[in-house]
C-alpha cells in the first residue's frame, strides 16, 4: 500500500520556533506485535522453510492471506519450524502489522489467549467480555500472520475471528481438523539432520 506522509513547510528563519515546537511533540508509535518464540536448537529444514515461504510470501513481499496446516506427530519440530519461519526478515517485513502466536494445547484458555493477543495489538489490557468481536475490529485491515500452535480442536481456531487480510499457520497432529487449508506434512528428520 502507498505510504502517506504528513508534510509541513516552515519558512525560515521565522518558522524556526514552529519547527522546533513540532519536533518537540511526542512521536506517535505504531504498535507492531511480535509474539513468536525464539527457535532454540533449530535444525535447518530448507525444503520445509521453502514451502512456507512459497505459501505465505508472494513476490515483492506481498503476504498471502492463506491458511496453512503444518501437521505431523508430536516431537517432530513443528513449533520450532514455525518459530524459525516467523523470525525470518522477509516474513517480518511481509506481515508488517505483526506476527501473533497462540498456544492452544489440550486444555486451552481461549479467553486468556484472546486477551494476550488484544494486548499485543493495542498495548491495552481489555476490560470487556466480547473479546472475539474486539479482536476482529482491531485486526480489520491489518496484515498479520497468526500462528496457532498445538491445535486439537478446530473450534479453538475459530474462536479468533480473523479478517481476510490475515494469514493463519496452524500446527497440529491431526491434519483432518482444517480440510480446506494448504498442508505441509512434517516427517521425521533425515539422518543427516538428526
XYZ file of N, CA, C and O in Angstrom:
776
model
N 0.829 -1.189 0.000
C 0.000 0.000 0.000
C 0.871 1.249 0.000
O 1.973 1.237 0.521
N 0.363 2.346 -0.561
C 1.158 3.565 -0.578
C 1.359 4.101 0.823
O 0.522 3.939 1.696
N 2.479 4.753 1.026
C 2.788 5.359 2.316
C 2.330 6.798 2.270
O 2.696 7.552 1.377
N 1.497 7.172 3.215
C 1.011 8.538 3.285
C 1.865 9.299 4.282
O 2.122 8.830 5.384
N 2.302 10.477 3.905
C 3.144 11.280 4.782
C 2.504 12.633 4.988
O 1.886 13.187 4.091
N 2.646 13.153 6.194
C 2.168 14.478 6.517
C 3.335 15.433 6.311
O 4.390 15.269 6.902
N 3.164 16.413 5.438
C 4.232 17.339 5.113
C 3.854 18.731 5.611
O 2.739 19.197 5.387
N 4.784 19.375 6.310
C 4.603 20.761 6.753
C 5.767 21.570 6.220
O 6.897 21.113 6.247
N 5.483 22.747 5.763
C 6.515 23.639 5.249
C 6.722 24.756 6.259
O 5.762 25.382 6.718
N 7.985 24.992 6.639
C 8.329 26.042 7.586
C 9.230 27.053 6.891
O 10.271 26.691 6.344
N 8.807 28.286 6.883
C 9.641 29.351 6.332
C 10.670 29.745 7.381
O 10.326 30.054 8.527
N 11.921 29.686 6.988
C 12.992 30.057 7.920
C 13.408 31.495 7.649
O 13.319 31.964 6.528
N 13.860 32.257 8.594
C 14.092 31.910 9.986
C 12.850 32.042 10.855
O 12.797 31.541 11.970
N 11.776 32.724 10.361
C 10.604 32.954 11.201
C 9.922 31.677 11.653
O 9.307 31.629 12.720
N 10.004 30.631 10.851
C 9.334 29.377 11.187
C 10.140 28.448 12.060
O 9.700 27.342 12.377
N 11.326 28.866 12.464
C 12.189 28.006 13.278
C 11.516 27.609 14.591
O 11.570 26.445 14.993
N 10.855 28.554 15.240
C 10.181 28.250 16.510
C 9.068 27.222 16.282
O 8.887 26.298 17.083
N 8.336 27.376 15.177
C 7.270 26.419 14.868
C 7.840 25.041 14.576
O 7.290 24.022 15.001
N 8.969 25.012 13.844
C 9.622 23.743 13.548
C 10.077 23.053 14.831
O 9.849 21.865 15.036
N 10.722 23.801 15.710
C 11.188 23.229 16.986
C 10.015 22.754 17.836
O 10.093 21.727 18.498
N 8.914 23.483 17.797
C 7.716 23.064 18.532
C 7.154 21.763 17.990
O 6.723 20.884 18.739
N 7.169 21.625 16.671
C 6.685 20.393 16.033
C 7.581 19.210 16.386
O 7.110 18.102 16.662
N 8.885 19.434 16.390
C 9.834 18.361 16.719
C 9.765 17.959 18.193
O 10.117 16.839 18.537
N 9.310 18.855 19.050
C 9.221 18.558 20.481
C 8.006 17.700 20.828
O 7.945 17.110 21.905
N 7.047 17.605 19.908
C 5.848 16.800 20.163
C 6.214 15.321 20.215
O 7.154 14.886 19.555
N 5.467 14.531 20.990
C 5.751 13.097 21.026
C 5.505 12.458 19.657
O 4.599 12.839 18.934
N 6.344 11.518 19.338
C 6.221 10.792 18.075
C 5.189 9.684 18.246
O 5.298 8.870 19.173
N 4.186 9.635 17.376
C 3.206 8.554 17.503
C 3.852 7.217 17.144
O 4.383 7.059 16.052
N 3.846 6.306 18.085
C 4.452 4.998 17.855
C 3.409 4.042 17.298
O 2.284 4.000 17.758
N 3.795 3.298 16.303
C 2.922 2.280 15.731
C 3.268 0.960 16.415
O 4.419 0.542 16.435
N 2.263 0.318 16.991
C 2.478 -0.941 17.697
C 2.457 -2.088 16.698
O 1.480 -2.299 16.000
N 3.571 -2.795 16.612
C 3.671 -3.966 15.743
C 4.035 -5.150 16.637
O 5.180 -5.298 17.048
N 3.064 -5.985 16.952
C 3.333 -7.097 17.871
C 4.152 -8.208 17.228
O 4.014 -8.485 16.033
N 4.992 -8.810 18.036
C 5.769 -9.974 17.611
C 5.747 -10.954 18.774
O 6.427 -10.766 19.774
N 4.934 -11.987 18.653
C 4.718 -12.924 19.751
C 5.386 -14.278 19.539
O 5.252 -15.165 20.371
N 6.095 -14.464 18.431
C 6.698 -15.772 18.138
C 7.857 -16.055 19.082
O 8.649 -15.162 19.389
N 7.968 -17.299 19.546
C 9.102 -17.658 20.405
C 10.395 -17.772 19.607
O 10.374 -17.866 18.372
N 11.495 -17.784 20.304
C 12.794 -17.982 19.664
C 12.946 -19.466 19.331
O 12.651 -20.320 20.164
N 13.410 -19.798 18.122
C 13.535 -21.213 17.744
C 14.830 -21.825 18.284
O 15.791 -22.027 17.555
N 14.860 -22.128 19.556
C 16.059 -22.697 20.180
C 16.400 -24.047 19.556
O 15.517 -24.837 19.218
N 17.693 -24.298 19.383
C 18.173 -25.584 18.861
C 17.509 -25.969 17.542
O 17.138 -27.113 17.327
N 17.361 -25.012 16.646
C 16.705 -25.287 15.373
C 17.630 -26.043 14.435
O 18.790 -25.680 14.261
N 17.113 -27.099 13.846
C 17.828 -27.845 12.819
C 17.292 -27.370 11.478
O 16.083 -27.388 11.238
N 18.189 -26.906 10.603
C 17.768 -26.347 9.327
C 17.005 -27.383 8.512
O 17.471 -28.505 8.306
N 15.829 -26.996 8.053
C 14.989 -27.833 7.197
C 14.618 -26.993 5.980
O 13.526 -26.431 5.910
N 15.538 -26.872 5.029
C 15.364 -25.929 3.917
C 14.139 -26.191 3.057
O 13.494 -25.246 2.600
N 13.800 -27.439 2.802
C 12.639 -27.731 1.947
C 11.343 -27.280 2.607
O 10.470 -26.712 1.957
N 11.229 -27.514 3.893
C 10.023 -27.133 4.618
C 9.912 -25.606 4.731
O 8.826 -25.035 4.575
N 11.039 -24.933 4.987
C 11.027 -23.469 5.043
C 10.665 -22.877 3.678
O 9.922 -21.898 3.599
N 11.154 -23.481 2.608
C 10.827 -23.014 1.261
C 9.328 -23.152 0.995
O 8.706 -22.267 0.413
N 8.739 -24.254 1.454
C 7.294 -24.433 1.292
C 6.544 -23.297 1.984
O 5.623 -22.709 1.409
N 6.926 -22.984 3.223
C 6.247 -21.915 3.957
C 6.446 -20.564 3.269
O 5.504 -19.772 3.167
N 7.647 -20.303 2.809
C 7.897 -19.040 2.082
C 7.008 -18.943 0.846
O 6.417 -17.894 0.572
N 6.941 -20.027 0.082
C 6.134 -20.017 -1.137
C 4.644 -19.898 -0.845
O 3.901 -19.309 -1.620
N 4.209 -20.464 0.264
C 2.785 -20.408 0.615
C 2.371 -19.023 1.093
O 1.304 -18.526 0.719
N 3.208 -18.398 1.907
C 2.814 -17.138 2.545
C 3.357 -15.881 1.877
O 2.730 -14.833 1.955
N 4.524 -15.956 1.268
C 5.171 -14.749 0.775
C 5.126 -14.691 -0.742
O 5.776 -15.477 -1.423
N 4.383 -13.774 -1.247
C 4.299 -13.579 -2.686
C 5.461 -12.702 -3.124
O 6.134 -12.100 -2.301
N 5.671 -12.584 -4.429
C 6.730 -11.678 -4.901
C 6.524 -10.263 -4.365
O 5.403 -9.849 -4.077
N 7.598 -9.545 -4.229
C 7.597 -8.180 -3.706
C 7.097 -8.110 -2.273
O 6.541 -7.122 -1.827
N 7.277 -9.192 -1.546
C 6.934 -9.247 -0.123
C 5.466 -8.923 0.155
O 5.127 -8.305 1.143
N 4.602 -9.320 -0.736
C 3.168 -9.134 -0.555
C 2.632 -10.412 0.095
O 2.589 -11.452 -0.551
N 2.263 -10.372 1.378
C 1.878 -11.612 2.047
C 0.541 -12.152 1.554
O -0.364 -11.392 1.246
N 0.463 -13.446 1.473
C -0.775 -14.095 1.067
C -1.599 -14.402 2.311
O -1.100 -14.947 3.285
N -2.868 -14.034 2.284
C -3.760 -14.301 3.403
C -4.358 -15.691 3.220
O -5.510 -15.852 2.831
N -3.559 -16.701 3.472
C -3.968 -18.085 3.288
C -3.935 -18.808 4.628
O -3.429 -18.284 5.616
N -4.448 -20.009 4.623
C -4.336 -20.884 5.785
C -3.454 -22.063 5.399
O -3.674 -22.699 4.366
N -2.450 -22.334 6.233
C -1.547 -23.457 6.014
C -1.541 -24.293 7.279
O -1.431 -23.757 8.391
N -1.666 -25.589 7.101
C -1.589 -26.525 8.216
C -0.225 -27.195 8.179
O 0.177 -27.755 7.155
N 0.486 -27.098 9.280
C 1.759 -27.796 9.460
C 1.439 -28.961 10.386
O 1.169 -28.768 11.567
N 1.401 -30.164 9.812
C 0.952 -31.315 10.591
C 2.063 -32.338 10.739
O 3.030 -32.347 9.984
N 1.897 -33.177 11.738
C 2.860 -34.245 11.981
C 2.773 -34.704 13.428
O 2.151 -34.060 14.274
N 3.402 -35.810 13.694
C 3.394 -36.375 15.045
C 4.091 -35.430 16.018
O 4.856 -34.551 15.627
N 3.800 -35.634 17.293
C 4.437 -34.828 18.327
C 5.943 -35.031 18.342
O 6.437 -36.130 18.104
N 6.683 -33.943 18.590
C 8.130 -34.041 18.715
C 8.912 -33.965 17.419
O 10.129 -34.119 17.417
N 8.235 -33.711 16.290
C 8.938 -33.650 15.004
C 9.475 -32.258 14.670
O 10.153 -32.086 13.668
N 9.151 -31.257 15.482
C 9.707 -29.929 15.274
C 8.783 -28.928 14.611
O 9.253 -27.938 14.043
N 7.469 -29.134 14.693
C 6.518 -28.203 14.074
C 6.650 -26.810 14.686
O 6.730 -25.810 13.959
N 6.701 -26.743 15.988
C 6.783 -25.450 16.676
C 8.082 -24.737 16.347
O 8.088 -23.534 16.057
N 9.177 -25.450 16.350
C 10.472 -24.818 16.056
C 10.557 -24.364 14.596
O 11.121 -23.313 14.309
N 10.001 -25.143 13.683
C 9.998 -24.744 12.277
C 9.166 -23.477 12.095
O 9.591 -22.536 11.412
N 7.988 -23.431 12.706
C 7.132 -22.250 12.597
C 7.812 -21.033 13.227
O 7.782 -19.933 12.664
N 8.442 -21.223 14.385
C 9.145 -20.117 15.044
C 10.284 -19.613 14.169
O 10.502 -18.404 14.047
N 11.005 -20.519 13.531
C 12.100 -20.129 12.643
C 11.578 -19.331 11.454
O 12.145 -18.312 11.070
N 10.473 -19.762 10.859
C 9.863 -19.034 9.750
C 9.450 -17.628 10.189
O 9.652 -16.652 9.453
N 8.892 -17.519 11.380
C 8.458 -16.214 11.892
C 9.632 -15.267 12.121
O 9.475 -14.052 12.048
N 10.812 -15.800 12.419
C 11.987 -14.981 12.696
C 12.675 -14.466 11.427
O 13.544 -13.596 11.511
N 12.307 -14.988 10.265
C 12.972 -14.578 9.031
C 12.614 -13.135 8.685
O 11.467 -12.712 8.820
N 13.595 -12.415 8.204
C 13.417 -10.997 7.881
C 12.301 -10.781 6.857
O 11.491 -9.865 7.001
N 12.248 -11.631 5.823
C 11.204 -11.475 4.803
C 9.812 -11.688 5.383
O 8.856 -11.027 4.972
N 9.681 -12.606 6.331
C 8.382 -12.852 6.967
C 7.981 -11.638 7.792
O 6.843 -11.167 7.714
N 8.900 -11.122 8.572
C 8.623 -9.948 9.413
C 8.256 -8.754 8.540
O 7.302 -8.024 8.830
N 8.996 -8.554 7.448
C 8.710 -7.434 6.553
C 7.352 -7.590 5.867
O 6.623 -6.618 5.698
N 7.026 -8.802 5.453
C 5.779 -9.030 4.725
C 4.560 -8.822 5.612
O 3.573 -8.227 5.182
N 4.635 -9.309 6.838
C 3.495 -9.161 7.752
C 3.747 -7.938 8.620
O 4.040 -8.030 9.810
N 3.621 -6.790 7.978
C 4.010 -5.514 8.578
C 3.191 -5.124 9.796
O 3.608 -4.268 10.569
N 2.024 -5.723 9.979
C 1.200 -5.385 11.140
C 1.389 -6.349 12.296
O 0.718 -6.219 13.322
N 2.280 -7.327 12.137
C 2.629 -8.166 13.263
C 2.525 -9.653 13.014
O 1.920 -10.115 12.048
N 3.181 -10.375 13.909
C 3.133 -11.832 13.936
C 2.640 -12.217 15.323
O 3.259 -11.892 16.336
N 1.513 -12.881 15.346
C 0.850 -13.244 16.602
C 0.959 -14.749 16.800
O 0.936 -15.510 15.832
N 1.060 -15.168 18.059
C 1.253 -16.594 18.368
C 0.288 -16.986 19.474
O 0.254 -16.344 20.519
N -0.475 -18.043 19.222
C -1.423 -18.564 20.208
C -1.100 -20.031 20.437
O -1.156 -20.828 19.499
N -0.746 -20.401 21.667
C -0.545 -21.806 22.004
C -1.860 -22.325 22.568
O -2.355 -21.828 23.577
N -2.424 -23.316 21.890
C -3.753 -23.807 22.245
C -3.655 -24.968 23.229
O -4.032 -24.844 24.373
N -3.150 -26.111 22.790
C -2.951 -27.257 23.670
C -4.208 -28.029 23.991
O -5.288 -27.778 23.463
N -4.059 -28.997 24.905
C -5.150 -29.913 25.253
C -6.239 -29.247 26.080
O -7.412 -29.578 25.958
N -5.877 -28.309 26.949
C -6.852 -27.615 27.795
C -6.689 -26.112 27.584
O -6.127 -25.409 28.419
N -7.164 -25.605 26.434
C -6.901 -24.205 26.098
C -7.675 -23.220 26.978
O -8.804 -23.490 27.390
N -7.043 -22.100 27.256
C -7.702 -20.974 27.911
C -7.870 -19.910 26.829
O -7.032 -19.026 26.665
N -8.951 -20.030 26.083
C -9.187 -19.169 24.920
C -9.289 -17.706 25.339
O -8.726 -16.826 24.686
N -9.982 -17.432 26.429
C -10.143 -16.040 26.868
C -8.787 -15.408 27.185
O -8.526 -14.264 26.814
N -7.903 -16.143 27.856
C -6.574 -15.611 28.175
C -5.769 -15.379 26.896
O -5.068 -14.360 26.771
N -5.878 -16.281 25.931
C -5.162 -16.123 24.669
C -5.709 -14.930 23.884
O -4.943 -14.169 23.285
N -7.026 -14.739 23.911
C -7.617 -13.581 23.238
C -7.166 -12.279 23.902
O -6.843 -11.307 23.220
N -7.118 -12.266 25.241
C -6.647 -11.072 25.960
C -5.196 -10.759 25.611
O -4.832 -9.607 25.383
N -4.354 -11.797 25.563
C -2.938 -11.596 25.242
C -2.779 -11.044 23.829
O -1.971 -10.141 23.591
N -3.560 -11.564 22.884
C -3.474 -11.089 21.513
C -3.952 -9.632 21.423
O -3.316 -8.797 20.780
N -5.061 -9.328 22.085
C -5.593 -7.960 22.070
C -4.578 -6.989 22.681
O -4.320 -5.915 22.133
N -3.976 -7.380 23.792
C -2.973 -6.532 24.446
C -1.754 -6.326 23.559
O -1.199 -5.229 23.496
N -1.323 -7.377 22.872
C -0.178 -7.252 21.974
C -0.478 -6.298 20.826
O 0.396 -5.537 20.395
N -1.696 -6.314 20.345
C -2.074 -5.454 19.221
C -2.287 -3.999 19.621
O -1.991 -3.095 18.856
N -2.802 -3.775 20.824
C -3.208 -2.421 21.208
C -2.366 -1.801 22.313
O -2.375 -0.592 22.473
N -1.699 -2.630 23.121
C -0.989 -2.118 24.285
C -1.910 -1.862 25.455
O -1.513 -1.294 26.471
N -3.158 -2.286 25.340
C -4.171 -2.048 26.369
C -4.697 -3.386 26.872
O -5.016 -4.278 26.077
N -4.817 -3.524 28.177
C -5.427 -4.724 28.764
C -6.937 -4.595 28.608
O -7.535 -3.634 29.095
N -7.596 -5.521 27.894
C -9.038 -5.387 27.657
C -9.844 -5.512 28.946
O -9.549 -6.347 29.802
N -10.846 -4.670 29.049
C -11.723 -4.658 30.228
C -13.164 -4.986 29.852
O -14.084 -4.529 30.492
N -13.351 -5.783 28.826
C -14.689 -6.115 28.368
C -14.768 -7.604 28.101
O -13.757 -8.298 28.087
N -15.974 -8.089 27.895
C -16.173 -9.534 27.775
C -16.201 -10.029 26.336
O -15.887 -11.177 26.080
N -16.583 -9.218 25.380
C -16.691 -9.657 23.990
C -15.349 -9.533 23.279
O -15.162 -8.709 22.387
N -14.406 -10.382 23.673
C -13.053 -10.299 23.137
C -12.982 -10.679 21.665
O -12.232 -10.077 20.900
N -13.721 -11.679 21.250
C -13.669 -12.112 19.855
C -14.074 -10.973 18.933
O -13.412 -10.699 17.927
N -15.132 -10.276 19.261
C -15.590 -9.146 18.459
C -14.550 -8.031 18.453
O -14.269 -7.427 17.414
N -13.970 -7.736 19.613
C -12.958 -6.682 19.712
C -11.718 -7.037 18.898
O -11.132 -6.174 18.243
N -11.319 -8.302 18.916
C -10.168 -8.734 18.116
C -10.434 -8.544 16.631
O -9.574 -8.078 15.888
N -11.617 -8.920 16.197
C -11.982 -8.754 14.800
C -11.908 -7.293 14.376
O -11.419 -6.970 13.293
N -12.338 -6.400 15.256
C -12.297 -4.969 14.964
C -10.859 -4.466 14.905
O -10.479 -3.736 13.991
N -10.031 -4.858 15.869
C -8.636 -4.408 15.928
C -7.841 -4.944 14.734
O -6.966 -4.259 14.204
N -8.150 -6.154 14.296
C -7.419 -6.763 13.188
C -7.919 -6.321 11.808
O -7.255 -6.580 10.808
N -9.038 -5.646 11.767
C -9.634 -5.249 10.495
C -8.630 -4.452 9.658
O -8.076 -3.455 10.104
N -8.388 -4.943 8.447
C -7.487 -4.267 7.525
C -6.005 -4.504 7.775
O -5.166 -4.021 7.038
N -5.659 -5.248 8.817
C -4.254 -5.492 9.138
C -3.741 -6.724 8.406
O -4.474 -7.657 8.149
N -2.436 -6.687 8.111
C -1.752 -7.831 7.500
C -0.920 -8.496 8.582
O 0.200 -8.084 8.846
N -1.494 -9.495 9.205
C -0.818 -10.219 10.280
C -0.707 -11.692 9.911
O -1.521 -12.224 9.158
N 0.304 -12.329 10.482
C 0.404 -13.782 10.455
C 0.036 -14.248 11.851
O 0.599 -13.765 12.834
N -0.933 -15.144 11.949
C -1.342 -15.683 13.244
C -1.008 -17.168 13.248
O -1.482 -17.930 12.409
N -0.161 -17.560 14.205
C 0.246 -18.949 14.344
C -0.546 -19.563 15.501
O -0.562 -19.019 16.605
N -1.203 -20.678 15.225
C -1.939 -21.430 16.240
C -1.158 -22.711 16.491
O -1.102 -23.586 15.626
N -0.549 -22.827 17.660
C 0.311 -23.961 17.981
C -0.452 -25.014 18.773
O -1.237 -24.692 19.672
N -0.214 -26.274 18.442
C -0.776 -27.427 19.151
C -2.305 -27.416 19.156
O -2.949 -27.527 20.194
N -2.890 -27.298 17.955
C -4.347 -27.259 17.806
C -4.893 -28.679 17.807
O -4.423 -29.535 17.071
N -5.911 -28.896 18.617
C -6.549 -30.211 18.691
C -8.029 -30.157 18.339
O -8.658 -31.178 18.151
N -8.581 -28.935 18.297
C -9.999 -28.773 18.020
C -10.161 -27.522 17.149
O -9.690 -26.444 17.520
N -10.828 -27.634 16.020
C -10.985 -26.505 15.102
C -11.733 -25.347 15.753
O -11.523 -24.185 15.403
N -12.588 -25.619 16.722
C -13.321 -24.545 17.407
C -12.362 -23.586 18.120
O -12.665 -22.403 18.270
N -11.210 -24.092 18.543
C -10.234 -23.233 19.213
C -9.643 -22.203 18.244
O -9.334 -21.083 18.629
N -9.491 -22.567 16.983
C -9.017 -21.629 15.959
C -10.145 -20.676 15.576
O -9.935 -19.471 15.425
N -11.347 -21.203 15.457
C -12.500 -20.383 15.068
C -12.855 -19.331 16.119
O -13.555 -18.365 15.814
N -12.363 -19.487 17.339
C -12.628 -18.507 18.405
C -11.888 -17.192 18.160
O -12.122 -16.209 18.853
N -11.007 -17.179 17.155
C -10.245 -15.984 16.809
C -10.673 -15.535 15.408
O -10.135 -16.015 14.412
N -11.655 -14.635 15.327
C -12.152 -14.217 14.005
C -11.119 -13.344 13.303
O -10.818 -12.247 13.737
N -10.566 -13.865 12.224
C -9.539 -13.137 11.501
C -10.113 -12.582 10.211
O -10.811 -13.290 9.489
N -9.799 -11.319 9.896
C -10.262 -10.774 8.625
C -9.516 -11.418 7.464
O -8.500 -12.095 7.661
N -9.987 -11.195 6.272
C -9.396 -11.800 5.085
C -7.995 -11.331 4.771
O -7.359 -11.873 3.876
N -7.496 -10.341 5.480
C -6.138 -9.844 5.245
C -5.095 -10.575 6.088
O -3.900 -10.382 5.890
N -5.541 -11.392 7.030
C -4.624 -12.116 7.918
C -4.406 -13.543 7.435
O -5.312 -14.178 6.907
N -3.198 -14.039 7.646
C -2.851 -15.417 7.285
C -2.813 -16.263 8.545
O -2.534 -15.758 9.638
N -3.080 -17.556 8.389
C -3.065 -18.487 9.524
C -2.093 -19.628 9.252
O -2.114 -20.217 8.181
N -1.263 -19.919 10.250
C -0.407 -21.103 10.230
C -0.844 -21.950 11.414
O -0.735 -21.515 12.564
N -1.370 -23.135 11.118
C -1.971 -23.990 12.148
C -1.112 -25.219 12.337
O -0.900 -25.993 11.400
N -0.590 -25.393 13.559
C 0.264 -26.529 13.890
C -0.577 -27.560 14.621
O -1.199 -27.243 15.644
N -0.611 -28.763 14.093
C -1.479 -29.791 14.664
C -0.939 -31.185 14.383
O -0.188 -31.396 13.436
N -1.355 -32.113 15.192
C -1.053 -33.526 14.930
C -2.115 -34.140 14.028
O -1.884 -35.172 13.423
N -3.287 -33.504 13.968
C -4.431 -34.051 13.253
C -4.751 -33.199 12.024
O -5.466 -32.214 12.121
N -4.269 -33.563 10.872
C -4.453 -32.817 9.638
C -5.920 -32.636 9.277
O -6.320 -31.630 8.713
N -6.763 -33.559 9.592
C -8.159 -33.504 9.162
C -8.966 -32.404 9.858
O -10.107 -32.154 9.484
N -8.389 -31.706 10.819
C -9.117 -30.637 11.504
C -9.467 -29.482 10.566
O -10.521 -28.885 10.684
N -8.588 -29.130 9.660
C -8.775 -27.980 8.764
C -8.656 -28.506 7.329
O -7.602 -28.406 6.708
N -9.733 -29.046 6.760
C -9.630 -29.721 5.464
C -9.378 -28.800 4.270
O -8.862 -29.247 3.251
N -9.714 -27.508 4.369
C -9.606 -26.637 3.199
C -8.328 -25.789 3.178
O -8.234 -24.823 2.433
N -7.335 -26.154 3.960
C -6.089 -25.387 4.015
C -4.981 -26.109 3.254
O -5.058 -27.307 3.005
N -3.936 -25.363 2.891
C -2.733 -25.983 2.334
C -2.108 -26.800 3.442
O -2.207 -26.451 4.617
N -1.404 -27.873 3.080
C -0.786 -28.699 4.117
C 0.696 -28.925 3.847
O 1.107 -29.188 2.722
N 1.450 -28.826 4.912
C 2.840 -29.262 4.917
C 2.924 -30.340 5.983
O 2.749 -30.068 7.164
N 3.116 -31.573 5.534
C 3.217 -32.697 6.475
C 4.680 -32.833 6.867
O 5.557 -33.034 6.026
N 4.940 -32.711 8.147
C 6.305 -32.797 8.659
C 6.577 -34.242 9.058
O 5.865 -34.824 9.879
N 7.601 -34.797 8.450
C 8.018 -36.162 8.768
C 9.259 -36.123 9.627
O 9.795 -35.061 9.919
N 9.725 -37.294 9.994
C 10.949 -37.374 10.788
C 12.106 -36.760 10.023
O 12.119 -36.735 8.789
N 13.080 -36.238 10.743
C 14.256 -35.642 10.127
C 15.053 -36.703 9.379
O 14.995 -37.874 9.703
N 15.818 -36.246 8.418
C 16.741 -37.146 7.746
C 17.847 -37.529 8.732
O 18.027 -36.851 9.757
N 18.583 -38.550 8.426
C 19.684 -38.960 9.292
C 20.690 -37.853 9.478
O 21.203 -37.623 10.581
N 20.971 -37.117 8.419
C 21.924 -36.007 8.500
C 21.408 -34.898 9.409
O 22.137 -34.327 10.212
N 20.098 -34.588 9.310
C 19.514 -33.553 10.160
C 19.505 -33.989 11.624
O 19.793 -33.192 12.509
N 19.188 -35.270 11.863
C 19.140 -35.772 13.235
C 20.530 -35.778 13.827
O 20.754 -35.494 14.973
